Structure formats: C-alpha cells, structure tokens
Amino acid sequence: MTDPVAARRAAIAAEKERLARARERRPGRGPAGANGFAQRKWRWLGVNGGEAVEAVLAMLRDIVEVPALTGDQRDTLTRAVAGVPDRETLLPAVRAGLAGLKPEGVLGHLRTLWAAEVRWLNAPGSERCRILCSTAPGLELVGVRSRAVSGGPAFSLFATAATRGAIPVPNAVLAQVLPWAPLSVLDDLVDHGGLMAEDEPWQARDEDEALYLRARLVPKSVGPEEAERLGWHGMLRRRAFLADETIMRQEPEDVWDLLYDVVRDLQLPSLDALDAALPRAQQIQLRDLRSGALLGQWDGDTVRDEGLWKLMAALWRPTAPVDPRRSDFYALFALNRAYDLLRSGDLEGARRQAESFVRERAHGPSLAPGLMEEAYTLAAYIAAVTSPEVENDRAAREQLALAETYAQKAAANGDPVAERNLVQVRTWRVTPKNKRGEMTNPFLEIGLDHGADGWERHCRDLFRSYAQEGDQTAQARLNRAEGRIEEAARHEAGYDVFFQVPLDRSRYEWPDAVPRRLVPPLEPMVRRTALTSGTDLESIRALAAVELLDDFRSTAPHLDRHGPTR
C-alpha cells in the first residue's frame, strides 16, 4: 500500500479490532466495560478494576428501584450508575437498598462483592462474610481463628448448621432461633449437648415437633398415648415389660426379648446375648449376678430384687446346705433345694437341708410360717421313711417319734393336709414294723410332685431308661411305685393315703416379678431427622447475610492510589 493516509487508516482499524477481540476474551467483561477514568473514580470507593466496577453497577441497578429508598438515596444510586459515585453518601444508600431485597438477593450480591474483593463491611463483618461466602463453611469454622467468630442469631445458627452441631448456638440468642430453626439443626444441637431439657425448646414449636423434642430431651414426660402417636416402640416395649404384659417378639430380637427369655423363661444359653444387648451399667450388674452364683454371694440390692430370684436360683449350684435365715431368697432357695434332693432320691442331702430349718436357734430372724410348715413336713417325711434303715428298733422308734414331733409342728396352724400327715405318722408308730407296709410317697419316689398328671407316661419313659442301663433293681422299684399309685387311684381316698409333700406347692414357687435392676433406663428417643439439607442451609445463610448489613461501613475504605484498599 503506497498511500500513507490509507495505510494509517488501515492500521487504526486493525488496532481497534484487536482491542475489541481482547475485550471479548476477558472473563466477565462485556464490550462496554468501564473505562480507565471511571475505574479511577470507583477506586476511591474501594472498587478495584473493571470487573469489580461491573459487579457494583449490576448491584446498583438491582437496588435502585427498591420502594423503601428515600429520594436522596435513589438519586445517589442513580448518579453512581451513571458513573458519578459519591464517596460520602453511596454506602449508606447501598445498605438501605440491600435491606429492601429478599434475603436470597442480599446473599447473592454480598457473594458477588466478596468475589470482586469489594470490602464495604467492617472487620468483624468481613470475617463473617468470608465464612458465609466460603464453599466449605464447616471447615472454615472449625479453625482456631474462626471459632471465635460471633454474630447475630442467624449467623450463630448457620455456624451450628454448617458444623452439624459442633459449634453451639450461644444462650443469648438461642430463644430467638428456636421458633424457626430447622428441626434437623435442633437435632444436631441435641446430639452434641448444645440443646438441653432446661432450654425447653418444645415451647417454641408446633404440637408434633414439641412432642418429638420432648421425647428427645425429657423422655419421662411422654405418656403411653403420646408414645403411640410417635410410634416410639422402644418406650412402649419397655412399659409393657415393666407392666408384666406380653410383648411381641421382634426380628432381630432386642433387649426386651432377651430379658424375657433369660429372666422369665430361664433360657440360660441366651445369657451372653443379653449381656451384649444391655447398656453398660446393667451389663455390669448382670456380670456381678453371674459371678455371685459361683458361691451364692450377692449384694443386698440384688438379693432384694425378687424379679432376679428365679435366675439366681437357676445359676447357683451349692454343694452344702444353704442357711435359710440369711434372707427370704435363701430361705426359699433352701426349701426348694431340700424338696429337689428328696425327689431325686438323695434323702441324706434332703435331711441335712431340712434340718437347717428345724434346728433350734437362740438367735436369728424368724422364717415365714408357711415355709416352716413345709420344712417340718419335709423333715417329718424323711425321718419316717428312713426309720426302717436305722441299726436297731429302738433307734427306729426314736426316729418315728421325731417324725411325729415335726408333723405336729407342721399341723400347728390346722392345715388339713398336715393334720392328715400327722395321723399317718401316729398310725405308723402304733403299727408293728412288719405290718406297716411302705411309708414312702410313690410319686416322690419316681421324681414327680404328689398327684402329678401324666405319671403313666413318666413311668414308661423311666422303665425304658432303666432297661437300657440294665438296672433291674430300679425297674422293680418303679413297678412297685406304679402299682401303689394304681391301687390308690381305685379307692375313694385316692392319693390321700400317701404322706403328702409338699402341703402347698405354691409356697415353693419363685416370685413372678419384673427384675428392676436389669431393666435399662428409659433412653431418649433416637434421632429421626436426616442431616440438614442444602436448601435449609442456604436459607439460614441468606438470613445471616441480612444480618451483615448491620456491619456495612458508612464511608468507603481509605484507598492507596497505587495499592490495595486498607
């Protein structure tokens, strides 16, 4: 190109085109970005660079039409949009305009200003804004420096929600956030101990949420009907167990199923499973109970819990007579032990155990009359049926006399069965030895209770067992006992012809009570809410952003012409 004028024009056009393409390539910059002169004006207000200016202008255009603005404030914002920002009046007008937006809008603009490094908040506000604008606020808050950051009710709740309850809501603002905080955040506080029963958060919630919070914090205040409404099965099963009601089994079995199996049904193989299911305190009590069964030694509270007696008796296997005067438990255990030894054929062991009752003592607590009557009956029966085995007739007569003495004491209260037994002993005494016949109770001989049903099948099973062992003597003894029972059944007197032990079988039964010491305490209902959702967290973040407007500076930060704001 030889024309210098045309060459100059072409060079200018090429440079303009290059600048236009460069502007288009800049992120966040439109072709109409603020020029250098405008940027210098905004720099005096702490707005550095074209991108920051564009962010501020976009915010100003959004808030200039807010109805709550005064005329002067709207004029200030309008002039700033036109490129004439006023250092003294702009920031108060911006704060007033933001205050008229919805919380989500405030949060959006503050995020944009923070990203553009426009610091129109004071130092505490800037620190809170840094956390609110963080993509990982929980990590920001757990830092040593950030844990000291405090703020208004919404910011405090945001700190709690972002850290899932690790940072509690200060007591000073707790009452302000309770009415509107998401229930999941309240659950976070409960889980971390930041919300307690004395705070009474249920007072600020609707009926359903109030009931849920009471179940979480004061479970004892929840009644059965309320537990039904909550579907709180753990509490309902505990109440049913304590009330001795039938409970439906669960799959997998829970602690109430196992307590019922072990303590009520004596399914001892389930002891280890129960041990694993119990809370620590009750687990220790169960282990103490099991170790105490080695020697029959338990603490006083355990012995006084009648609901545990059946389990204690099932675990304890003493090899010597038990002192019945140690407590009511030991008395009932000793009576049952004597009776069990008698039915098993260990007459000597039964005699020694029965003597622990009837032995005269100068000191010691007295036993219940019913137990003593049973003990005297046992002692009388054993003395009578073993009298033929002593070494001479004189000793046999003395033993029958002792049996009569015991029978008289057993009948002292007029029990008709005891009186009938007494008549039998007196008859034996006046009857010559070779005419007495057998004095034993055949039911006891074959290991059954007096008059028990199903004795025929029991005899058949025993006979087969003796046949397999080749014990003909036992077979013969069984046949004699079976014949005596059949003979008695054919007469009007029936089984009353035998010396009856016990007088009243119910006196041997263990109390059917609930074991109070092994019952776990009522625990608060487990959490039912999911983790706080992103939507709820953003809602709290937006409300916290509105609180930051109180930290808006009234004048722009001082600016070094060639450096950053300070």
Coordinates of C-alpha atoms in Angstrom, one line a residue:
M1 CA 0.0 0.0 0.0
T2 CA 1.7 3.2 -1.2
D3 CA -0.9 5.8 0.0
P4 CA 0.3 6.8 3.5
V5 CA -3.2 8.1 4.5
A6 CA -4.8 4.8 3.6
A7 CA -2.1 2.9 5.4
R8 CA -2.7 4.9 8.6
R9 CA -6.4 4.4 8.5
A10 CA -5.9 0.6 8.0
A11 CA -3.5 0.4 10.9
I12 CA -6.0 2.3 13.2
A13 CA -8.9 -0.1 12.1
A14 CA -6.7 -3.1 12.8
E15 CA -5.8 -1.9 16.3
K16 CA -9.4 -1.2 17.1
E17 CA -10.4 -4.7 16.0
R18 CA -7.6 -6.2 18.1
L19 CA -8.7 -4.3 21.2
A20 CA -12.3 -5.4 20.7
R21 CA -11.3 -9.0 20.4
A22 CA -9.2 -8.6 23.6
R23 CA -12.1 -7.2 25.5
E24 CA -14.3 -10.1 24.4
R25 CA -11.8 -12.6 25.6
R26 CA -11.6 -11.1 29.1
P27 CA -13.9 -13.2 31.5
G28 CA -16.8 -11.2 32.9
R29 CA -16.1 -8.3 30.7
G30 CA -18.5 -7.0 28.1
P31 CA -17.6 -4.9 25.3
A32 CA -19.0 -1.9 27.2
G33 CA -16.7 -2.2 30.3
A34 CA -15.9 0.9 32.4
N35 CA -13.1 2.9 31.0
G36 CA -9.9 3.9 32.9
F37 CA -11.3 7.2 34.0
A38 CA -14.4 5.6 35.5
Q39 CA -12.4 3.0 37.2
R40 CA -10.3 5.7 38.9
K41 CA -13.5 7.2 40.3
W42 CA -14.6 3.9 41.7
R43 CA -11.2 3.2 43.1
W44 CA -11.7 5.9 45.6
L45 CA -14.7 3.9 46.9
G46 CA -12.7 0.7 47.3
V47 CA -13.8 -0.8 44.0
N48 CA -10.7 -2.0 42.1
G49 CA -10.7 -3.0 38.5
G50 CA -13.3 -3.2 35.7
E51 CA -14.7 -6.5 36.9
A52 CA -15.4 -5.1 40.4
V53 CA -17.0 -2.0 38.9
E54 CA -19.3 -4.1 36.7
A55 CA -20.3 -6.1 39.8
V56 CA -21.1 -3.0 41.7
L57 CA -23.0 -1.5 38.9
A58 CA -25.1 -4.6 38.5
M59 CA -26.0 -4.5 42.1
L60 CA -26.9 -0.8 42.0
R61 CA -29.2 -1.3 39.0
D62 CA -31.0 -4.1 41.0
I63 CA -31.5 -2.0 44.2
V64 CA -32.2 1.4 42.7
E65 CA -35.9 0.7 42.4
V66 CA -36.4 -0.6 45.9
P67 CA -39.5 1.1 47.3
A68 CA -38.1 1.7 50.7
L69 CA -35.4 4.1 49.4
T70 CA -35.7 7.8 50.1
G71 CA -35.5 10.2 47.2
D72 CA -32.0 11.3 48.1
Q73 CA -30.8 7.7 48.4
R74 CA -32.3 6.8 45.0
D75 CA -30.6 9.9 43.5
T76 CA -27.3 8.8 44.9
L77 CA -27.7 5.3 43.4
T78 CA -28.8 6.7 40.1
R79 CA -25.7 9.0 39.8
A80 CA -23.5 6.2 40.7
V81 CA -24.9 4.1 37.9
A82 CA -24.3 7.0 35.6
G83 CA -20.7 7.0 36.6
V84 CA -20.7 9.7 39.3
P85 CA -20.4 7.8 42.6
D86 CA -20.4 9.9 45.8
R87 CA -17.9 8.8 48.4
E88 CA -19.9 10.2 51.4
T89 CA -23.4 9.0 50.6
L90 CA -23.1 6.0 48.4
L91 CA -22.5 3.3 51.0
P92 CA -25.5 4.2 53.3
A93 CA -27.7 4.3 50.2
V94 CA -26.4 0.8 49.1
R95 CA -27.1 -0.6 52.6
A96 CA -30.7 0.8 52.5
G97 CA -31.2 -0.7 49.1
L98 CA -30.0 -4.1 50.0
A99 CA -32.2 -4.0 53.1
G100 CA -35.2 -3.8 50.9
L101 CA -34.3 -7.0 49.0
K102 CA -35.2 -10.6 49.9
P103 CA -32.6 -12.4 51.9
E104 CA -31.6 -14.5 48.9
G105 CA -30.9 -11.4 46.9
V106 CA -28.8 -9.9 49.7
L107 CA -26.8 -13.1 49.9
G108 CA -26.3 -13.1 46.1
H109 CA -25.0 -9.5 46.0
L110 CA -22.7 -9.9 49.0
R111 CA -21.2 -13.0 47.4
T112 CA -20.6 -11.1 44.2
L113 CA -19.0 -8.2 46.1
W114 CA -16.8 -10.6 48.1
A115 CA -15.7 -12.4 44.9
A116 CA -14.8 -9.0 43.4
E117 CA -12.9 -8.0 46.5
V118 CA -15.1 -5.1 47.3
R119 CA -14.8 -4.7 51.1
W120 CA -17.6 -2.5 52.2
L121 CA -18.0 -4.3 55.5
N122 CA -16.1 -3.5 58.8
A123 CA -13.6 -6.0 60.1
P124 CA -16.0 -8.3 62.0
G125 CA -18.5 -8.2 59.2
S126 CA -15.8 -9.1 56.7
E127 CA -14.8 -12.1 58.7
R128 CA -18.4 -13.3 58.9
C129 CA -18.8 -12.6 55.2
R130 CA -15.7 -14.7 54.4
I131 CA -17.3 -17.6 56.2
L132 CA -20.7 -17.2 54.6
C133 CA -19.2 -17.0 51.1
S134 CA -17.0 -20.0 51.7
T135 CA -17.8 -23.1 49.7
A136 CA -16.8 -25.2 52.8
P137 CA -18.0 -23.1 55.8
G138 CA -17.8 -26.0 58.2
L139 CA -14.0 -26.3 57.7
E140 CA -13.7 -22.6 57.9
L141 CA -15.5 -22.5 61.3
V142 CA -13.5 -25.3 63.0
G143 CA -10.3 -23.4 62.6
V144 CA -8.8 -21.9 65.7
R145 CA -9.3 -18.4 64.5
S146 CA -12.8 -18.8 63.2
R147 CA -14.2 -20.5 66.3
A148 CA -14.1 -17.1 68.0
V149 CA -16.2 -15.5 65.3
S150 CA -19.6 -14.5 66.6
G151 CA -22.6 -12.8 65.1
G152 CA -26.4 -12.4 65.3
P153 CA -28.9 -15.2 65.7
A154 CA -29.0 -16.3 62.1
F155 CA -25.2 -16.4 61.8
S156 CA -24.9 -18.3 65.0
L157 CA -27.4 -20.8 63.7
F158 CA -25.5 -21.0 60.4
A159 CA -22.3 -21.9 62.3
T160 CA -24.2 -24.6 64.1
A161 CA -25.8 -26.0 60.9
A162 CA -22.6 -25.9 58.9
T163 CA -20.7 -27.8 61.6
R164 CA -23.6 -30.2 62.3
G165 CA -23.9 -29.0 65.9
A166 CA -20.2 -28.9 66.9
I167 CA -20.5 -25.2 67.5
P168 CA -23.5 -24.5 69.7
V169 CA -25.8 -21.5 69.5
P170 CA -25.0 -19.0 72.2
N171 CA -27.5 -18.9 75.0
A172 CA -28.0 -15.2 74.4
V173 CA -29.6 -15.8 71.0
L174 CA -31.0 -19.4 71.5
A175 CA -34.5 -18.2 72.3
Q176 CA -34.6 -16.1 69.1
V177 CA -33.7 -19.0 66.7
L178 CA -35.8 -21.8 68.3
P179 CA -39.1 -20.8 66.6
W180 CA -37.7 -21.0 63.1
A181 CA -34.6 -23.2 63.1
P182 CA -34.9 -26.4 61.0
L183 CA -35.7 -29.4 63.2
S184 CA -32.6 -31.2 61.9
V185 CA -30.4 -28.4 63.2
L186 CA -32.0 -28.7 66.6
D187 CA -31.3 -32.4 66.5
D188 CA -27.7 -31.6 65.8
L189 CA -27.6 -29.5 68.9
V190 CA -29.3 -32.2 70.9
D191 CA -26.7 -34.8 69.7
H192 CA -23.8 -32.5 70.8
G193 CA -25.3 -31.4 74.1
G194 CA -25.9 -27.8 72.8
L195 CA -29.6 -28.1 73.5
M196 CA -30.8 -29.4 76.8
A197 CA -34.0 -30.0 78.7
E198 CA -33.8 -26.8 80.7
D199 CA -33.9 -24.9 77.4
E200 CA -37.4 -26.2 76.8
P201 CA -37.2 -25.9 73.0
W202 CA -40.6 -27.5 72.6
Q203 CA -42.3 -24.4 73.9
A204 CA -41.4 -22.6 70.7
R205 CA -42.6 -25.4 68.2
D206 CA -45.9 -26.7 67.0
E207 CA -47.5 -29.7 68.7
D208 CA -45.9 -32.5 66.7
E209 CA -42.4 -31.1 66.8
A210 CA -42.8 -30.2 70.5
L211 CA -43.7 -33.9 71.3
Y212 CA -40.7 -35.0 69.2
L213 CA -38.3 -32.7 71.1
R214 CA -39.7 -33.8 74.5
A215 CA -39.1 -37.4 73.5
R216 CA -35.6 -36.5 72.6
L217 CA -34.8 -34.4 75.8
V218 CA -37.3 -35.4 78.5
P219 CA -38.5 -38.9 77.6
K220 CA -40.1 -39.5 81.0
S221 CA -42.6 -36.7 80.2
V222 CA -44.0 -38.7 77.3
G223 CA -47.1 -40.7 78.1
P224 CA -48.2 -44.0 76.5
E225 CA -50.7 -42.4 74.2
E226 CA -48.1 -39.9 73.0
A227 CA -45.6 -42.7 72.5
E228 CA -48.2 -44.5 70.4
R229 CA -48.6 -41.3 68.3
L230 CA -44.9 -41.1 67.9
G231 CA -44.6 -44.7 67.0
W232 CA -41.9 -45.0 69.7
H233 CA -41.8 -48.7 70.0
G234 CA -38.8 -48.8 72.3
M235 CA -40.6 -46.9 75.0
L236 CA -43.8 -48.9 74.5
R237 CA -42.0 -52.2 74.8
R238 CA -40.2 -51.1 78.0
R239 CA -43.5 -50.1 79.5
A240 CA -45.1 -53.4 78.6
F241 CA -42.2 -55.3 80.1
L242 CA -42.3 -53.3 83.4
A243 CA -46.1 -53.8 83.5
D244 CA -45.6 -57.6 83.0
E245 CA -47.6 -57.6 79.8
T246 CA -47.0 -59.9 76.9
I247 CA -44.6 -58.4 74.3
M248 CA -44.4 -59.4 70.7
R249 CA -41.0 -60.7 69.6
Q250 CA -39.0 -58.7 67.1
E251 CA -36.6 -59.7 64.4
P252 CA -33.8 -59.3 65.2
E253 CA -34.6 -59.8 68.9
D254 CA -34.0 -56.8 71.1
V255 CA -33.1 -56.4 74.8
W256 CA -36.7 -56.8 75.9
D257 CA -37.0 -60.2 74.1
L258 CA -33.7 -61.3 75.7
L259 CA -34.7 -60.1 79.2
Y260 CA -37.9 -62.1 78.9
D261 CA -36.1 -65.2 77.7
V262 CA -33.4 -65.1 80.4
V263 CA -35.1 -63.8 83.4
R264 CA -38.7 -65.0 82.9
D265 CA -38.2 -68.2 80.9
L266 CA -34.7 -69.1 82.2
Q267 CA -33.2 -69.7 78.8
L268 CA -29.7 -69.6 80.1
P269 CA -28.0 -70.1 76.6
S270 CA -29.2 -66.5 75.8
L271 CA -27.2 -65.0 78.7
D272 CA -24.3 -63.9 76.5
A273 CA -26.7 -62.3 74.0
L274 CA -28.4 -60.4 76.8
D275 CA -25.1 -59.3 78.2
A276 CA -24.2 -57.8 74.8
A277 CA -27.5 -56.1 74.4
L278 CA -27.6 -54.4 77.8
P279 CA -26.3 -50.9 78.5
R280 CA -23.0 -50.7 80.4
A281 CA -24.5 -50.2 83.9
Q282 CA -27.0 -53.1 83.6
Q283 CA -24.3 -55.2 81.9
I284 CA -22.1 -54.9 85.0
Q285 CA -25.0 -55.9 87.2
L286 CA -25.6 -59.0 85.1
R287 CA -22.0 -60.0 85.3
D288 CA -22.0 -59.4 89.1
L289 CA -25.0 -61.6 89.3
R290 CA -23.4 -64.4 87.3
S291 CA -20.1 -64.3 89.2
G292 CA -22.1 -64.2 92.5
A293 CA -23.7 -67.5 91.6
L294 CA -20.4 -69.3 92.0
L295 CA -20.6 -69.1 95.8
G296 CA -24.1 -67.8 96.2
Q297 CA -22.9 -64.4 97.3
W298 CA -24.7 -61.3 96.0
D299 CA -25.0 -57.7 97.2
G300 CA -28.1 -56.7 99.1
D301 CA -29.8 -54.8 96.3
T302 CA -29.6 -57.8 94.1
V303 CA -30.9 -60.2 96.7
R304 CA -33.9 -57.8 97.4
D305 CA -34.9 -57.8 93.7
E306 CA -37.4 -60.6 93.7
G307 CA -37.5 -60.5 89.9
L308 CA -34.0 -61.9 89.9
W309 CA -34.5 -64.8 92.3
K310 CA -35.6 -67.3 89.7
L311 CA -32.4 -66.6 87.6
M312 CA -30.2 -66.6 90.7
A313 CA -31.6 -70.0 91.7
A314 CA -31.1 -71.4 88.2
L315 CA -27.4 -70.3 88.2
W316 CA -26.4 -71.4 91.7
R317 CA -25.4 -74.9 92.4
P318 CA -24.5 -75.2 96.1
T319 CA -22.8 -78.4 97.4
A320 CA -23.6 -77.9 101.1
P321 CA -26.8 -76.9 103.0
V322 CA -27.9 -73.4 102.5
D323 CA -28.6 -71.2 105.6
P324 CA -32.3 -70.2 105.2
R325 CA -32.0 -67.4 107.7
R326 CA -29.7 -65.2 105.6
S327 CA -32.7 -63.7 103.7
D328 CA -36.1 -64.5 102.2
F329 CA -34.3 -65.5 99.0
Y330 CA -32.0 -68.0 100.8
A331 CA -35.0 -69.4 102.7
L332 CA -37.0 -70.1 99.6
F333 CA -33.9 -71.5 97.8
A334 CA -33.1 -73.8 100.7
L335 CA -36.7 -75.1 100.8
N336 CA -36.7 -75.8 97.1
R337 CA -33.2 -77.4 97.4
A338 CA -34.5 -79.8 100.1
Y339 CA -37.5 -80.8 98.0
D340 CA -35.4 -81.3 94.8
L341 CA -33.0 -83.5 96.7
L342 CA -35.9 -85.5 98.1
R343 CA -37.4 -86.1 94.6
S344 CA -34.0 -87.0 93.2
G345 CA -33.7 -89.8 95.8
D346 CA -30.9 -88.0 97.9
L347 CA -32.6 -88.5 101.2
E348 CA -29.5 -87.7 103.2
G349 CA -28.9 -84.4 101.4
A350 CA -32.6 -83.5 101.8
R351 CA -32.4 -84.3 105.5
R352 CA -29.4 -82.1 106.1
Q353 CA -31.0 -79.2 104.2
A354 CA -34.4 -79.6 106.1
E355 CA -32.5 -79.6 109.4
S356 CA -31.2 -76.1 108.6
F357 CA -34.9 -75.0 109.1
V358 CA -35.9 -77.1 112.1
R359 CA -32.7 -76.8 114.1
E360 CA -33.4 -74.8 117.3
R361 CA -31.6 -71.5 117.3
A362 CA -31.3 -68.9 120.0
H363 CA -30.8 -66.0 117.6
G364 CA -31.5 -65.2 114.1
P365 CA -34.5 -63.9 112.1
S366 CA -37.7 -66.0 112.2
L367 CA -38.9 -67.5 108.9
A368 CA -42.4 -67.3 107.4
P369 CA -44.9 -69.7 109.0
G370 CA -45.7 -71.2 105.6
L371 CA -42.1 -72.1 104.9
M372 CA -41.6 -73.5 108.3
E373 CA -44.7 -75.8 107.9
E374 CA -43.2 -77.1 104.7
A375 CA -39.8 -77.6 106.2
Y376 CA -41.3 -79.5 109.2
T377 CA -43.3 -81.6 106.7
L378 CA -40.2 -82.5 104.8
A379 CA -38.3 -83.3 108.0
A380 CA -41.1 -85.5 109.2
Y381 CA -41.4 -87.4 105.9
I382 CA -37.6 -88.0 105.7
A383 CA -37.4 -89.1 109.4
A384 CA -40.3 -91.5 108.9
V385 CA -39.3 -93.2 105.6
T386 CA -35.7 -93.6 106.7
S387 CA -36.6 -95.1 110.1
P388 CA -36.6 -98.7 108.8
E389 CA -33.0 -98.3 107.7
V390 CA -31.5 -97.5 111.1
E391 CA -29.4 -100.0 113.0
N392 CA -32.0 -101.2 115.7
D393 CA -35.6 -101.0 116.6
R394 CA -35.1 -98.5 119.4
A395 CA -33.4 -96.0 117.1
A396 CA -36.3 -96.6 114.6
R397 CA -38.9 -95.8 117.3
E398 CA -37.0 -92.7 118.3
Q399 CA -36.9 -91.6 114.7
L400 CA -40.6 -92.1 114.3
A401 CA -41.2 -90.2 117.4
L402 CA -39.1 -87.3 115.9
A403 CA -41.2 -87.6 112.8
E404 CA -44.3 -87.2 114.9
T405 CA -42.9 -84.1 116.6
Y406 CA -42.1 -82.5 113.2
A407 CA -45.6 -83.4 111.9
Q408 CA -47.2 -81.9 115.0
K409 CA -45.4 -78.6 114.4
A410 CA -46.4 -78.7 110.7
A411 CA -50.0 -79.1 111.7
A412 CA -50.0 -76.5 114.5
N413 CA -51.9 -74.0 112.3
G414 CA -54.6 -76.5 111.5
D415 CA -53.6 -77.2 107.8
P416 CA -55.9 -80.2 106.8
V417 CA -53.1 -81.9 104.8
A418 CA -50.6 -81.5 107.6
E419 CA -53.2 -83.0 110.1
R420 CA -53.7 -86.0 107.7
N421 CA -49.9 -86.5 107.6
L422 CA -49.8 -86.4 111.4
V423 CA -52.5 -89.1 111.6
Q424 CA -50.4 -91.3 109.3
V425 CA -47.2 -90.9 111.3
R426 CA -49.1 -91.8 114.5
T427 CA -50.6 -94.8 112.8
W428 CA -47.1 -95.9 111.7
R429 CA -45.9 -95.6 115.3
V430 CA -48.6 -97.8 116.7
T431 CA -48.4 -100.4 113.9
P432 CA -45.9 -103.2 114.2
K433 CA -43.0 -102.9 111.8
N434 CA -43.9 -106.0 109.8
K435 CA -47.4 -104.8 109.2
R436 CA -46.8 -101.1 108.3
G437 CA -46.2 -101.6 104.6
E438 CA -44.3 -99.0 102.6
M439 CA -44.3 -95.4 104.0
T440 CA -42.9 -93.6 101.0
N441 CA -44.9 -91.4 98.7
P442 CA -44.7 -93.2 95.3
F443 CA -44.9 -90.0 93.4
L444 CA -41.8 -88.7 95.1
E445 CA -40.1 -92.0 94.5
I446 CA -40.4 -91.6 90.8
G447 CA -39.4 -87.9 90.9
L448 CA -42.9 -86.3 90.5
D449 CA -45.0 -83.9 92.6
H450 CA -47.7 -85.6 94.7
G451 CA -50.7 -86.4 92.5
A452 CA -49.0 -85.2 89.3
D453 CA -50.8 -85.8 86.0
G454 CA -49.0 -87.8 83.3
W455 CA -47.4 -90.2 85.7
E456 CA -48.1 -93.2 83.4
R457 CA -46.0 -91.8 80.6
H458 CA -43.3 -90.8 83.0
C459 CA -43.2 -94.3 84.3
R460 CA -42.9 -95.8 80.8
D461 CA -40.0 -93.4 80.0
L462 CA -38.2 -94.3 83.2
F463 CA -38.7 -98.0 82.6
R464 CA -37.2 -97.8 79.1
S465 CA -34.3 -95.8 80.5
Y466 CA -33.6 -98.4 83.3
A467 CA -33.9 -101.2 80.7
Q468 CA -31.2 -99.6 78.5
E469 CA -29.0 -99.3 81.6
G470 CA -29.8 -102.9 82.7
D471 CA -30.8 -101.7 86.1
Q472 CA -33.3 -104.3 87.2
T473 CA -33.4 -103.1 90.8
A474 CA -34.6 -99.7 89.7
Q475 CA -37.2 -101.3 87.4
A476 CA -38.6 -103.4 90.3
R477 CA -38.8 -100.3 92.5
L478 CA -40.5 -98.4 89.7
N479 CA -43.0 -101.2 89.2
R480 CA -43.8 -101.2 93.0
A481 CA -44.4 -97.4 93.0
E482 CA -46.5 -97.6 89.9
G483 CA -48.6 -100.4 91.4
R484 CA -49.2 -98.4 94.6
I485 CA -50.4 -95.4 92.6
E486 CA -52.8 -97.5 90.6
E487 CA -54.1 -99.2 93.7
A488 CA -54.7 -95.8 95.4
A489 CA -56.5 -94.5 92.4
R490 CA -59.0 -97.3 92.6
H491 CA -60.2 -96.4 96.1
E492 CA -62.3 -93.5 97.4
A493 CA -59.5 -92.0 99.5
G494 CA -57.3 -91.8 96.4
Y495 CA -53.8 -90.4 96.8
D496 CA -54.6 -89.1 100.3
V497 CA -53.4 -92.5 101.6
F498 CA -49.9 -91.2 101.0
F499 CA -47.9 -88.8 103.2
Q500 CA -48.2 -85.6 101.2
V501 CA -45.2 -83.4 100.5
P502 CA -45.5 -80.5 99.9
L503 CA -48.5 -79.2 101.8
D504 CA -49.0 -76.4 99.3
R505 CA -46.9 -76.4 96.1
S506 CA -47.4 -72.7 95.6
R507 CA -45.2 -72.0 98.6
Y508 CA -42.2 -73.3 96.6
E509 CA -42.8 -71.1 93.6
W510 CA -40.5 -68.2 92.8
P511 CA -42.0 -64.7 92.6
D512 CA -43.1 -63.9 89.1
A513 CA -41.8 -60.3 89.4
V514 CA -40.1 -57.9 87.0
P515 CA -36.3 -57.6 87.5
R516 CA -35.9 -54.0 88.3
R517 CA -32.1 -54.0 88.5
L518 CA -31.6 -55.3 85.0
V519 CA -34.1 -53.1 83.2
P520 CA -32.3 -50.5 81.2
P521 CA -33.3 -46.9 82.0
L522 CA -35.5 -45.0 79.6
E523 CA -33.3 -43.6 77.0
P524 CA -34.2 -40.5 74.9
M525 CA -35.8 -41.4 71.5
V526 CA -33.2 -41.7 68.8
R527 CA -32.9 -39.0 66.2
R528 CA -35.4 -39.3 63.3
T529 CA -34.4 -36.3 61.1
A530 CA -31.9 -36.5 58.3
L531 CA -28.8 -34.3 58.1
T532 CA -29.6 -30.6 57.3
S533 CA -30.3 -30.2 53.6
G534 CA -28.5 -27.8 51.3
T535 CA -31.7 -25.9 50.9
D536 CA -32.2 -25.3 54.6
L537 CA -28.5 -24.4 55.0
E538 CA -28.8 -21.8 52.2
S539 CA -31.9 -20.4 53.8
I540 CA -30.1 -19.8 57.0
R541 CA -27.1 -18.4 55.1
A542 CA -29.3 -15.9 53.5
L543 CA -30.8 -14.7 56.8
A544 CA -27.2 -14.4 58.2
A545 CA -26.3 -12.3 55.1
V546 CA -29.1 -9.9 56.0
E547 CA -27.5 -9.5 59.5
L548 CA -24.3 -8.4 57.8
L549 CA -26.0 -5.2 56.7
D550 CA -25.5 -4.0 60.3
D551 CA -21.8 -4.2 59.6
F552 CA -21.9 -2.1 56.5
R553 CA -19.4 0.8 56.6
S554 CA -20.8 4.3 56.4
T555 CA -17.8 5.6 54.4
A556 CA -15.7 3.9 51.8
P557 CA -12.4 2.4 52.9
H558 CA -9.3 4.6 52.5
L559 CA -7.5 3.8 49.3
D560 CA -3.9 4.0 48.3
R561 CA -3.9 5.1 44.7
H562 CA -1.3 2.6 43.7
G563 CA -2.1 -0.2 46.2
P564 CA -5.0 -2.3 47.6
T565 CA -7.6 -0.9 50.0
R566 CA -7.0 -0.7 53.7

